Amino acid sequence: MTTRRPMIAGNWKMYKTCPEAEETAGALVQKISDAAGVDIMIAPPATALTTVSRILRDTPVDLGAQNLFWEDEGAYTGEVSGPMLVSAGCRYVIIGHSERRQYFGETDETVNRKITAALAAGLIPVICVGETESERDADKTFSILDKQMENGLKRLTADAFKPALIAYEPVWAIGTGRTATPEQAQEVHARLRSFLEKRFGAETAEATRILYGGSVKPENISELMALPDIDGALVGGASLKPDTFSEIIHYKSAS
Ligand code: 13P
């Protein structure tokens, strides 16, 4: 029997100015004040972190960042470090999102350095993995995910890894309105958990939360959350509107 606490996380990507972020976060905390038994996180763009952090104080919603650099400080123009994110009020950081891999040259190696840096700074990494459509069509889903996990988690001990979450986001399901079927998602989540078991042992594998991401919406969240190895969701587009995101957070009552 699983005791993993569900988590619903919102990735705002490159949306919302500071005033827009403030308004959205403010409306969200009103709507979810009765939500119980679920961890909630939102990851606004870096410019809005401190603004949103003030709004989230003393609420059940945690703050996350969408990226970090692996050095603590230095001459790295444009980058933001783990300790800086902590000082801005972040508890979580999303690492290795497919958009960062696709547009900003992130590799399993940089993902690995970022995970290590996040953990050292006391941040909880949400580690993203996922296959593209052509990789799935070529029957390479498992081998691609194994490689992303193997290389992304290199040199980490079970103890160091423990706070981390995994997010399975099939690239073909992101922003497309196409969600993985429950069978497709469950199959991959089970595979990821068995990878974690081989790598870190049964206890860590059982305790690690694996989120699903890719066109999650109020209409499909209950079905996804009913699956044994899906412990939550990483929501993009549908997290931008407080009403919709709140509906997703309240998925149980909707089921
Ligand atoms: P969508 O929910 O917009 O498909 O985005 C998913 C995602 O990339 C979350 O990180």
CSV table of C-alpha atoms and ligand atoms in Angstrom, one decimal:
chain,number,residue,atom,x,y,z
A,1,MET,CA,0.0,0.0,0.0
A,2,THR,CA,1.4,3.3,-1.0
A,3,THR,CA,1.7,6.3,1.4
A,4,ARG,CA,3.0,8.7,-1.2
A,5,ARG,CA,1.4,12.1,-0.7
A,6,PRO,CA,-0.1,13.5,-4.0
A,7,MET,CA,1.4,16.6,-5.5
A,8,ILE,CA,-0.1,19.0,-8.0
A,9,ALA,CA,2.5,21.4,-9.5
A,10,GLY,CA,2.0,24.3,-11.9
A,11,ASN,CA,4.7,25.2,-14.4
A,12,TRP,CA,3.9,28.7,-15.6
A,13,LYS,CA,6.7,28.6,-18.2
A,14,MET,CA,7.4,32.1,-19.7
A,15,TYR,CA,4.0,33.5,-18.9
A,16,LYS,CA,3.0,36.4,-16.6
A,17,THR,CA,4.5,39.7,-15.7
A,18,CYS,CA,4.9,40.5,-12.0
A,19,PRO,CA,1.5,42.1,-11.6
A,20,GLU,CA,-0.2,39.2,-13.5
A,21,ALA,CA,1.7,36.7,-11.4
A,22,GLU,CA,0.7,38.5,-8.2
A,23,GLU,CA,-3.0,38.5,-9.3
A,24,THR,CA,-3.0,34.8,-10.3
A,25,ALA,CA,-1.3,33.6,-7.2
A,26,GLY,CA,-3.6,35.7,-5.0
A,27,ALA,CA,-6.7,34.2,-6.7
A,28,LEU,CA,-5.3,30.7,-6.4
A,29,VAL,CA,-4.6,30.8,-2.7
A,30,GLN,CA,-8.2,31.9,-2.1
A,31,LYS,CA,-9.6,29.0,-4.1
A,32,ILE,CA,-7.5,26.3,-2.6
A,33,SER,CA,-7.6,27.2,1.0
A,34,ASP,CA,-9.8,24.1,1.7
A,35,ALA,CA,-7.6,21.7,-0.3
A,36,ALA,CA,-6.4,18.8,2.0
A,37,GLY,CA,-4.1,15.8,1.6
A,38,VAL,CA,-2.2,17.2,-1.4
A,39,ASP,CA,1.0,19.2,-1.8
A,40,ILE,CA,0.7,22.2,-4.1
A,41,MET,CA,3.4,24.1,-5.9
A,42,ILE,CA,3.6,26.8,-8.5
A,43,ALA,CA,6.7,27.8,-10.5
A,44,PRO,CA,6.4,31.3,-11.9
A,45,PRO,CA,9.0,32.9,-14.1
A,46,ALA,CA,12.2,34.0,-12.2
A,47,THR,CA,11.2,37.7,-12.2
A,48,ALA,CA,8.0,37.0,-10.2
A,49,LEU,CA,9.5,34.7,-7.6
A,50,THR,CA,9.8,37.2,-4.8
A,51,THR,CA,6.4,38.8,-5.5
A,52,VAL,CA,4.7,35.4,-5.5
A,53,SER,CA,6.7,34.2,-2.5
A,54,ARG,CA,5.0,37.0,-0.5
A,55,ILE,CA,1.6,36.0,-1.6
A,56,LEU,CA,2.2,32.3,-0.7
A,57,ARG,CA,3.5,33.0,2.8
A,58,ASP,CA,1.4,31.1,5.4
A,59,THR,CA,-0.6,29.3,2.6
A,60,PRO,CA,-0.5,25.6,1.6
A,61,VAL,CA,1.1,26.5,-1.7
A,62,ASP,CA,4.8,26.1,-2.1
A,63,LEU,CA,7.0,28.1,-4.5
A,64,GLY,CA,9.2,26.5,-7.2
A,65,ALA,CA,11.6,27.8,-9.8
A,66,GLN,CA,11.8,26.5,-13.4
A,67,ASN,CA,15.6,26.2,-13.6
A,68,LEU,CA,18.8,26.9,-11.8
A,69,PHE,CA,22.6,27.0,-12.6
A,70,TRP,CA,24.9,24.6,-10.8
A,71,GLU,CA,27.4,27.1,-9.4
A,72,ASP,CA,26.5,29.0,-6.3
A,73,GLU,CA,27.8,32.3,-7.7
A,74,GLY,CA,30.3,33.7,-10.2
A,75,ALA,CA,30.6,35.4,-13.6
A,76,TYR,CA,27.7,33.5,-15.3
A,77,THR,CA,25.7,36.3,-16.9
A,78,GLY,CA,22.0,35.6,-16.9
A,79,GLU,CA,22.0,32.6,-14.6
A,80,VAL,CA,20.5,32.1,-11.1
A,81,SER,CA,21.8,29.8,-8.4
A,82,GLY,CA,20.3,27.4,-5.9
A,83,PRO,CA,21.1,29.6,-2.9
A,84,MET,CA,19.6,32.6,-4.7
A,85,LEU,CA,16.4,30.6,-5.3
A,86,VAL,CA,16.2,29.6,-1.7
A,87,SER,CA,16.6,33.3,-0.7
A,88,ALA,CA,13.7,34.2,-3.0
A,89,GLY,CA,11.5,31.7,-1.1
A,90,CYS,CA,11.7,28.6,-3.4
A,91,ARG,CA,11.3,25.1,-2.0
A,92,TYR,CA,11.3,23.3,-5.3
A,93,VAL,CA,13.1,23.6,-8.6
A,94,ILE,CA,12.1,22.0,-11.9
A,95,ILE,CA,15.1,20.5,-13.7
A,96,GLY,CA,15.6,19.2,-17.2
A,97,HIS,CA,12.2,20.2,-18.7
A,98,SER,CA,12.0,19.1,-22.3
A,99,GLU,CA,11.7,22.7,-23.4
A,100,ARG,CA,15.1,23.4,-21.8
A,101,ARG,CA,16.6,20.3,-23.4
A,102,GLN,CA,15.1,21.3,-26.8
A,103,TYR,CA,15.7,25.0,-26.9
A,104,PHE,CA,18.6,25.7,-24.4
A,105,GLY,CA,20.9,22.8,-25.0
A,106,GLU,CA,20.4,21.0,-21.7
A,107,THR,CA,21.7,17.4,-21.6
A,108,ASP,CA,21.6,14.6,-19.2
A,109,GLU,CA,25.0,15.8,-18.0
A,110,THR,CA,23.9,19.4,-17.2
A,111,VAL,CA,20.7,18.0,-15.7
A,112,ASN,CA,22.9,15.8,-13.4
A,113,ARG,CA,24.9,18.9,-12.3
A,114,LYS,CA,21.8,20.9,-11.7
A,115,ILE,CA,20.2,18.1,-9.6
A,116,THR,CA,23.3,17.8,-7.5
A,117,ALA,CA,23.4,21.6,-7.0
A,118,ALA,CA,19.7,21.8,-6.1
A,119,LEU,CA,20.0,19.1,-3.5
A,120,ALA,CA,23.1,20.8,-2.0
A,121,ALA,CA,21.2,24.1,-1.8
A,122,GLY,CA,18.3,22.3,0.0
A,123,LEU,CA,15.9,22.6,-2.9
A,124,ILE,CA,13.7,19.7,-3.9
A,125,PRO,CA,14.3,18.9,-7.5
A,126,VAL,CA,11.5,18.0,-9.8
A,127,ILE,CA,13.4,16.0,-12.5
A,128,CYS,CA,11.8,15.9,-15.9
A,129,VAL,CA,12.1,13.0,-18.3
A,130,GLY,CA,10.2,12.1,-21.4
A,131,GLU,CA,10.4,10.8,-25.0
A,132,THR,CA,9.6,12.5,-28.2
A,133,GLU,CA,7.0,11.3,-30.6
A,134,SER,CA,9.5,9.8,-33.0
A,135,GLU,CA,11.3,8.0,-30.2
A,136,ARG,CA,7.9,6.5,-29.1
A,137,ASP,CA,7.1,5.6,-32.7
A,138,ALA,CA,10.4,3.8,-33.0
A,139,ASP,CA,9.7,1.8,-29.8
A,140,LYS,CA,12.6,3.6,-28.0
A,141,THR,CA,10.5,5.0,-25.1
A,142,PHE,CA,12.0,2.8,-22.4
A,143,SER,CA,15.6,3.0,-23.6
A,144,ILE,CA,15.4,6.8,-23.8
A,145,LEU,CA,14.0,7.1,-20.4
A,146,ASP,CA,16.5,4.6,-18.9
A,147,LYS,CA,19.3,6.7,-20.4
A,148,GLN,CA,17.8,10.0,-19.1
A,149,MET,CA,17.5,8.5,-15.6
A,150,GLU,CA,20.9,6.7,-15.6
A,151,ASN,CA,22.8,9.8,-16.7
A,152,GLY,CA,20.7,12.4,-15.0
A,153,LEU,CA,21.1,10.6,-11.6
A,154,LYS,CA,24.7,9.7,-12.0
A,155,ARG,CA,26.8,9.6,-8.8
A,156,LEU,CA,23.8,10.3,-6.5
A,157,THR,CA,23.4,8.2,-3.4
A,158,ALA,CA,19.9,7.0,-2.3
A,159,ASP,CA,20.2,9.3,0.7
A,160,ALA,CA,21.0,12.4,-1.4
A,161,PHE,CA,18.3,11.5,-4.0
A,162,LYS,CA,15.5,10.9,-1.4
A,163,PRO,CA,13.8,14.4,-1.4
A,164,ALA,CA,13.6,14.4,-5.3
A,165,LEU,CA,10.5,13.9,-7.5
A,166,ILE,CA,10.4,12.6,-11.0
A,167,ALA,CA,8.1,14.1,-13.6
A,168,TYR,CA,7.3,12.0,-16.7
A,169,GLU,CA,6.4,14.4,-19.5
A,170,PRO,CA,6.0,12.7,-22.9
A,171,VAL,CA,7.2,15.5,-25.3
A,172,TRP,CA,4.4,14.7,-27.7
A,173,ALA,CA,1.8,15.4,-25.0
A,174,ILE,CA,3.1,18.8,-23.9
A,175,GLY,CA,0.9,21.7,-25.0
A,176,THR,CA,-0.7,19.6,-27.7
A,177,GLY,CA,-4.0,18.7,-26.0
A,178,ARG,CA,-3.0,15.0,-26.4
A,179,THR,CA,-2.6,13.3,-23.1
A,180,ALA,CA,-0.9,9.9,-22.7
A,181,THR,CA,-3.6,7.3,-22.2
A,182,PRO,CA,-3.8,6.0,-18.7
A,183,GLU,CA,-2.2,2.7,-19.9
A,184,GLN,CA,0.7,4.5,-21.6
A,185,ALA,CA,1.3,6.7,-18.5
A,186,GLN,CA,1.0,3.9,-16.0
A,187,GLU,CA,3.3,1.6,-18.0
A,188,VAL,CA,6.0,4.3,-18.0
A,189,HIS,CA,5.6,5.3,-14.4
A,190,ALA,CA,5.9,1.6,-13.4
A,191,ARG,CA,9.1,1.4,-15.5
A,192,LEU,CA,10.5,4.5,-13.8
A,193,ARG,CA,9.8,3.2,-10.4
A,194,SER,CA,11.5,-0.1,-11.2
A,195,PHE,CA,14.5,1.9,-12.5
A,196,LEU,CA,14.5,3.7,-9.1
A,197,GLU,CA,14.3,0.3,-7.3
A,198,LYS,CA,17.3,-1.0,-9.2
A,199,ARG,CA,19.3,2.2,-8.7
A,200,PHE,CA,18.4,3.1,-5.1
A,201,GLY,CA,16.6,0.2,-3.6
A,202,ALA,CA,12.9,-0.7,-2.9
A,203,GLU,CA,12.4,1.8,0.0
A,204,THR,CA,13.4,4.8,-2.0
A,205,ALA,CA,11.5,3.6,-5.1
A,206,GLU,CA,8.3,3.2,-3.1
A,207,ALA,CA,8.6,6.6,-1.5
A,208,THR,CA,9.5,8.6,-4.6
A,209,ARG,CA,6.7,10.6,-6.1
A,210,ILE,CA,6.4,10.4,-9.9
A,211,LEU,CA,4.3,13.1,-11.5
A,212,TYR,CA,2.7,13.0,-14.9
A,213,GLY,CA,2.8,16.0,-17.2
A,214,GLY,CA,1.4,16.7,-20.6
A,215,SER,CA,-2.0,18.3,-21.3
A,216,VAL,CA,-3.3,17.6,-17.8
A,217,LYS,CA,-6.7,19.3,-17.3
A,218,PRO,CA,-9.7,19.1,-15.0
A,219,GLU,CA,-11.3,16.5,-17.4
A,220,ASN,CA,-8.5,14.0,-17.2
A,221,ILE,CA,-6.8,14.5,-13.8
A,222,SER,CA,-9.0,12.0,-11.8
A,223,GLU,CA,-8.4,9.2,-14.3
A,224,LEU,CA,-4.7,9.8,-14.1
A,225,MET,CA,-4.5,10.1,-10.3
A,226,ALA,CA,-6.4,6.8,-10.0
A,227,LEU,CA,-3.4,4.9,-11.4
A,228,PRO,CA,-1.2,3.2,-8.9
A,229,ASP,CA,2.2,4.7,-10.0
A,230,ILE,CA,1.0,8.2,-10.7
A,231,ASP,CA,1.5,10.4,-7.7
A,232,GLY,CA,0.6,13.8,-9.0
A,233,ALA,CA,0.8,16.1,-12.0
A,234,LEU,CA,3.0,18.8,-13.5
A,235,VAL,CA,0.6,21.1,-15.2
A,236,GLY,CA,1.5,23.7,-17.8
A,237,GLY,CA,-1.3,25.6,-19.6
A,238,ALA,CA,-4.0,24.6,-17.2
A,239,SER,CA,-2.1,26.0,-14.3
A,240,LEU,CA,-2.2,29.6,-15.6
A,241,LYS,CA,-5.9,30.1,-14.7
A,242,PRO,CA,-6.7,29.9,-11.0
A,243,ASP,CA,-10.1,28.4,-11.7
A,244,THR,CA,-8.8,25.6,-13.8
A,245,PHE,CA,-5.8,24.9,-11.6
A,246,SER,CA,-8.0,24.8,-8.5
A,247,GLU,CA,-10.3,22.3,-10.2
A,248,ILE,CA,-7.3,20.1,-10.9
A,249,ILE,CA,-6.1,20.5,-7.3
A,250,HIS,CA,-9.6,19.4,-6.1
A,251,TYR,CA,-9.6,16.4,-8.4
A,252,LYS,CA,-10.8,14.0,-5.7
A,253,SER,CA,-14.1,15.7,-5.2
A,254,ALA,CA,-14.5,15.9,-9.0
A,255,SER,CA,-14.1,12.1,-9.3
B,1,13P,P1,0.9,21.4,-20.7
B,1,13P,O1,0.1,21.0,-19.5
B,1,13P,O2,0.6,22.8,-21.2
B,1,13P,O3,0.8,20.4,-21.8
B,1,13P,O4,2.4,21.5,-20.3
B,1,13P,C1,3.0,20.4,-19.6
B,1,13P,C2,4.3,20.8,-19.1
B,1,13P,O5,5.2,21.0,-19.8
B,1,13P,C3,4.5,21.0,-17.6
B,1,13P,O6,5.8,21.2,-17.3
